Tab-separated table of C-alpha atoms in Angstrom:
chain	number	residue	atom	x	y	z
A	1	UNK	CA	-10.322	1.570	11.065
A	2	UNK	CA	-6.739	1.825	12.342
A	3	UNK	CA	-5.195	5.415	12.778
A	4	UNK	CA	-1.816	5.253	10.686
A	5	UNK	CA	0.322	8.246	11.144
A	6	UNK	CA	3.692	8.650	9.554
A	7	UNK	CA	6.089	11.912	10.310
A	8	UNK	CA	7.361	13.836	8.858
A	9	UNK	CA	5.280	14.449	6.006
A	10	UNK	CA	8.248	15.136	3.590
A	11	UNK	CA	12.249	15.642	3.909
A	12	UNK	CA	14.791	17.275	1.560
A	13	UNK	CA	18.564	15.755	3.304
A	14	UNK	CA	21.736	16.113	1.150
A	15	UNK	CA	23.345	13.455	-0.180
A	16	UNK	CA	25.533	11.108	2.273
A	17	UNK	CA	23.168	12.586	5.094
A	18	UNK	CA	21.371	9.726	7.455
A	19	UNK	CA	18.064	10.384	8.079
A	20	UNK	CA	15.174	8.809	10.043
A	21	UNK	CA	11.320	8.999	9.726
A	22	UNK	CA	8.447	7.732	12.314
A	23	UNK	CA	5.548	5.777	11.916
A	24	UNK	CA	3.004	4.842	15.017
A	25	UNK	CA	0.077	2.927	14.947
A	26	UNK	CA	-2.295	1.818	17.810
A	27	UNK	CA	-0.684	-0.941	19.765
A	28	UNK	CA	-3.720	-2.717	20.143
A	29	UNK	CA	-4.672	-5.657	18.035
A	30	UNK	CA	-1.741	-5.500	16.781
A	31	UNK	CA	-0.574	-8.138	14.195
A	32	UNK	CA	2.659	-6.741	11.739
A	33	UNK	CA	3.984	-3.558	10.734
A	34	UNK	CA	4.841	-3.251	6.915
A	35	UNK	CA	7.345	-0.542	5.569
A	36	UNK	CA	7.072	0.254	1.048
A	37	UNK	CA	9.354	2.206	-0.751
A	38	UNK	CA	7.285	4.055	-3.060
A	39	UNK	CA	8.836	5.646	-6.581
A	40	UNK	CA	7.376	8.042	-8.583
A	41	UNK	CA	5.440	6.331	-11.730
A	42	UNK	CA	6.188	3.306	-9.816
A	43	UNK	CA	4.055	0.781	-7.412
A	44	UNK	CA	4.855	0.371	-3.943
A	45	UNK	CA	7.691	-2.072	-3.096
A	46	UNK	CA	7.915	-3.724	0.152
A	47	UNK	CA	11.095	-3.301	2.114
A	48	UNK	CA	10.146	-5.459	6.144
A	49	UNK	CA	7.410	-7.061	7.419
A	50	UNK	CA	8.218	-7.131	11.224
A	51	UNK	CA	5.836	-8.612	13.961
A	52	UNK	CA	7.950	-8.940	17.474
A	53	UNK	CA	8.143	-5.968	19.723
A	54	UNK	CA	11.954	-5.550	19.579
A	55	UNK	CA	12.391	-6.245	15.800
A	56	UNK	CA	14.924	-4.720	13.744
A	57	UNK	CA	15.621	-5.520	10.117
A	58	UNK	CA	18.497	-4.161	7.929
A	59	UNK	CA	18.492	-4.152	4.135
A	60	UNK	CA	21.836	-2.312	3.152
A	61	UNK	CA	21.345	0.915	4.282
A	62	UNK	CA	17.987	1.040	5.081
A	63	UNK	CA	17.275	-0.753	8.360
A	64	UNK	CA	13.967	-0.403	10.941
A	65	UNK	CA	12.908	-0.734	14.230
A	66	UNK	CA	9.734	-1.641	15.737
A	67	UNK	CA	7.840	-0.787	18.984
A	68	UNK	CA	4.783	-2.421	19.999
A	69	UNK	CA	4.275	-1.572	23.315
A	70	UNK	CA	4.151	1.761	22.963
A	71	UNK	CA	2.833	1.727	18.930
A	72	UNK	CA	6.252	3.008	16.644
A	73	UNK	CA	8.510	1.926	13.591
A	74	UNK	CA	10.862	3.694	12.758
A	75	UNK	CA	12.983	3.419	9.332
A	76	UNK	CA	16.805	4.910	8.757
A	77	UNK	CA	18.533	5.457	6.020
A	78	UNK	CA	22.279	5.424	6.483
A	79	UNK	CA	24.350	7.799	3.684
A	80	UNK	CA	21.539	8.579	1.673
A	81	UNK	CA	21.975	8.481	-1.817
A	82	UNK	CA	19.860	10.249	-4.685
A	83	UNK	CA	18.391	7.306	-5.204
A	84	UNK	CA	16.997	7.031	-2.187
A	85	UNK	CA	14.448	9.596	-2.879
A	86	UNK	CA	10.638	7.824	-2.482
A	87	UNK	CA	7.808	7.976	-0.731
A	88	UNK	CA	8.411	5.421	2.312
A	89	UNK	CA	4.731	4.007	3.047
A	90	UNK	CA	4.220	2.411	6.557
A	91	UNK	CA	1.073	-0.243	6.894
A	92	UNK	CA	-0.260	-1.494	9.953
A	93	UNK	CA	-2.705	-4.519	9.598
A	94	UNK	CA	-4.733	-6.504	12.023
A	95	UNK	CA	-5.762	-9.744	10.449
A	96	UNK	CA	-6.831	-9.331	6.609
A	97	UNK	CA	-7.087	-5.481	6.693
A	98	UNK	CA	-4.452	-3.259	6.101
A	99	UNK	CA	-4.148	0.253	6.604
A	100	UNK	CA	-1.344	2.606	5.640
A	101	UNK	CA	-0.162	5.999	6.526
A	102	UNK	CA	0.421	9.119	4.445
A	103	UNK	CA	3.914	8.353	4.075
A	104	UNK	CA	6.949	10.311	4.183
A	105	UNK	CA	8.266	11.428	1.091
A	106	UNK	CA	12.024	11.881	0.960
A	107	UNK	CA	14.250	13.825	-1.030
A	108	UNK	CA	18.074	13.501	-1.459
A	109	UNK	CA	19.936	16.388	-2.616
A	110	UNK	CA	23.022	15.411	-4.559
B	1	UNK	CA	6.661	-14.637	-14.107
B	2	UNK	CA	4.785	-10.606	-14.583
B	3	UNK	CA	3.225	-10.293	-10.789
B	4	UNK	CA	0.523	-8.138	-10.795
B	5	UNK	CA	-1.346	-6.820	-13.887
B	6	UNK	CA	-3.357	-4.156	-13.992
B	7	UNK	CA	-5.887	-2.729	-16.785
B	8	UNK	CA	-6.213	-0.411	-17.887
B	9	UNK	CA	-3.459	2.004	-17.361
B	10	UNK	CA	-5.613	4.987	-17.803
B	11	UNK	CA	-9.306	5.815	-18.399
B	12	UNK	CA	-11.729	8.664	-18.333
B	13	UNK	CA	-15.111	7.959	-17.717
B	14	UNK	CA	-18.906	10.274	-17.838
B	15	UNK	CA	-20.642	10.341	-14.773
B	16	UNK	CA	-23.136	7.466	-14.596
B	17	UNK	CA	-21.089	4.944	-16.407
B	18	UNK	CA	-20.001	1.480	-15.990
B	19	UNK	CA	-16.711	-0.105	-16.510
B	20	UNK	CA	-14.087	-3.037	-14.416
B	21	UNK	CA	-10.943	-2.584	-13.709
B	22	UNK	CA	-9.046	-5.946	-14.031
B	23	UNK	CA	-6.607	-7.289	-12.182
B	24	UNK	CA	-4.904	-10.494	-12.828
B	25	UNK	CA	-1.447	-12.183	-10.584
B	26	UNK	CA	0.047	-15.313	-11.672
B	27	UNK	CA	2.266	-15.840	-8.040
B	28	UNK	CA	-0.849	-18.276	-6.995
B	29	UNK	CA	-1.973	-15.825	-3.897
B	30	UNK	CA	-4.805	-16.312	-1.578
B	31	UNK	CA	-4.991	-12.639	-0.819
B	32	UNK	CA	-6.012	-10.160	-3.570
B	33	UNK	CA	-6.795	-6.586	-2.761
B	34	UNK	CA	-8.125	-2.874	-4.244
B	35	UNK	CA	-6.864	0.224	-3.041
B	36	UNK	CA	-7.626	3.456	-3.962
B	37	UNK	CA	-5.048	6.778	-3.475
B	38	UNK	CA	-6.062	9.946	-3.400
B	39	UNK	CA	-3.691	13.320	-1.911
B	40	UNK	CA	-3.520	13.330	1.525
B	41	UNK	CA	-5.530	10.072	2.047
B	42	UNK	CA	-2.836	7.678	1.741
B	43	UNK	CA	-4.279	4.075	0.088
B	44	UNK	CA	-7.385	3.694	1.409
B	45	UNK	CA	-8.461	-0.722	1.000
B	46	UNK	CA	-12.043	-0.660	-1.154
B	47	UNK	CA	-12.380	-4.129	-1.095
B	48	UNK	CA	-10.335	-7.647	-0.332
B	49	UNK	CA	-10.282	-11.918	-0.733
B	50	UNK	CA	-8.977	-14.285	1.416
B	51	UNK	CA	-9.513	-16.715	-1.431
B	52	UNK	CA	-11.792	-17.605	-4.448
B	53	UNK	CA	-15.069	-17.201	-3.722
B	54	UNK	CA	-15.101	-14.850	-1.293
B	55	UNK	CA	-14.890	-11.480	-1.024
B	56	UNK	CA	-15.422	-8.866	1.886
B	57	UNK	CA	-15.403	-4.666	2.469
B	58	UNK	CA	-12.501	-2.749	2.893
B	59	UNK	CA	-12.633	0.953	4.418
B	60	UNK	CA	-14.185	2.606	1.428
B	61	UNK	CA	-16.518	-0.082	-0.274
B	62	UNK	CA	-19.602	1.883	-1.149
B	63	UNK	CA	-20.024	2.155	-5.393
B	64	UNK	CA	-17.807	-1.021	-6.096
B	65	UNK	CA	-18.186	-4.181	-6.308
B	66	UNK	CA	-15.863	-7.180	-7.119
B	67	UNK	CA	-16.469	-10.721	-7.247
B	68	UNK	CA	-13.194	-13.905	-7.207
B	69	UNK	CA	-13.758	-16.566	-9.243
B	70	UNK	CA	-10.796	-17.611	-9.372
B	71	UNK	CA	-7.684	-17.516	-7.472
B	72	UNK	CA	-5.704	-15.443	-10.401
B	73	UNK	CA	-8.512	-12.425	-11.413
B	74	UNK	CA	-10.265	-10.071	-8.907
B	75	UNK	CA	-11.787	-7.386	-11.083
B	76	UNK	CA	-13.521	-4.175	-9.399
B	77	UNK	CA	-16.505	-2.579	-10.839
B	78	UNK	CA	-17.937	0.508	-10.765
B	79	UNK	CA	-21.648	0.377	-11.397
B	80	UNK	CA	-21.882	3.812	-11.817
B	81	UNK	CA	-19.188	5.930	-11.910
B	82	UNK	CA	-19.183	9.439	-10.088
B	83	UNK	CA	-16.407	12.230	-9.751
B	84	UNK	CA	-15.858	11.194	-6.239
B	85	UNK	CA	-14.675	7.885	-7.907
B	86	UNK	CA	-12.022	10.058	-9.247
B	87	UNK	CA	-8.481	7.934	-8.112
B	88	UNK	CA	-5.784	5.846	-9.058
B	89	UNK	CA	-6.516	2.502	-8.462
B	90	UNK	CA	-4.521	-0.289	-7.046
B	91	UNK	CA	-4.622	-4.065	-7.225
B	92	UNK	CA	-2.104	-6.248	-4.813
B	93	UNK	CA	-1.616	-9.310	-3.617
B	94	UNK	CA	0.203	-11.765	-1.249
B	95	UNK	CA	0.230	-14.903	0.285
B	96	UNK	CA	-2.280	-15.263	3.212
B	97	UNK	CA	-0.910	-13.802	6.532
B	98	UNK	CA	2.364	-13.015	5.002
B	99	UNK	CA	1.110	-9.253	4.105
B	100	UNK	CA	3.944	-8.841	1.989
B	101	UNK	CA	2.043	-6.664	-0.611
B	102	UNK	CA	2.742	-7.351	-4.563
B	103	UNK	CA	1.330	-4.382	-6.145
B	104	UNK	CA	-0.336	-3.478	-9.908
B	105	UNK	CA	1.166	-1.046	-11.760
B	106	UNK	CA	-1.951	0.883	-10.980
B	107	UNK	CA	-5.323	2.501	-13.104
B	108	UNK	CA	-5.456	6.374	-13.448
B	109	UNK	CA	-9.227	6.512	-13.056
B	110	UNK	CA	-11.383	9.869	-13.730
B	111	UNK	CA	-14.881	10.542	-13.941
B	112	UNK	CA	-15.872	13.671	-15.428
């Protein structure tokens, strides 16, 4: 079983506001790090898949990093917008098995 | 083209009783999966397939069962249901070793 911890466990930021949340994973075994965008009444949509230590990805404002070496992702959000708010999921997997954090859930104030 | 279906949406259940939860994806994945979610837990994997015909335990297996017949349907069945079993339930899938999760719409599951 892989420890998946995601910080912080929620965030209220006012609209336009860019914001960043963490999630680290043990570097070990390590095969790809997965980042969802979770709705409410919704399922989970994925966002990146990244496997090389160094890897960034950008999807309009939301772009994220990824650190294997020393076991972090972290995901931005530039000029957050109201809708924005989610529950960001991060999933680390090693082969078939995935596990996820907590997530972070994120409010944006308008 | 509908992804990932889930059914049912919602059920309540008596402790001691049977019942599948289906799960059906029409994208022609290898990899199906069951999750369940409970607060503070995060989605916890029950069970998963590489493919039809076979199957193998997740982190939380014990009191479920599925089977893969074939590469569209990976039900999960409870063989007898207790409040611990209490969840929402999700199915998802994706291509093998792409990991890019399709997920089910999800089952509101609780045993009383």
């Amino acid at each position: 079983i892989l420890n998946v911890e995601q910080s912080p466990q929620s965030l209220h930021v006012q609209e336009g506001d860019s914001t960043n949340f963490t999630c680290s994973f043990p570097s070990s075994n390590f095969y790809a790090l997965h980042w969802y965008r979770w709705e409410t009444a919704k399922s989970p949509e994925a966002l990146f898949v990244m496997t090389l230590n160094g890897d960034e990805k950008k999807k309009g404002r939301i772009s994220a990093t990824l650190n294997t070496k020393e076991g972090y992702s972290y995901l931005y959000i530039k000029g957050s917008q109201p809708e924005d708010s989610a529950t960001y999921l991060c999933a680390s997997n090693t082969g078939n098995q995935f596990y996820f954090g907590t997530g972070t859930s994120l409010t944006v104030i308008p | 083209n509908a992804g990932v279906t889930q059914t049912p949406k919602f059920q309540v259940l008596k402790t001691g009783q049977s019942m599948t939860l289906q799960c059906a994806q029409d994208m022609n994945h290898e990899y199906m999966s069951w999750y369940r979610q409970d607060p503070g837990m995060g989605l916890r994997l029950i069970h998963y397939s590489v493919g039809a015909g076979i199957t193998d335990q997740g982190e939380v297996p014990n009191g479920y069962n599925v089977s893969r017949s074939t590469t569209e349907d990976f039900p999960l069945r409870l063989l007898s249901a207790a409040p611990s079993q209490t969840s929402v339930y999700f199915c998802a899938s994706s291509y093998l070793g792409q990991g890019d999760y399709t997920f089910g719409s999800g089952t509101r599951l609780t045993v009383v």
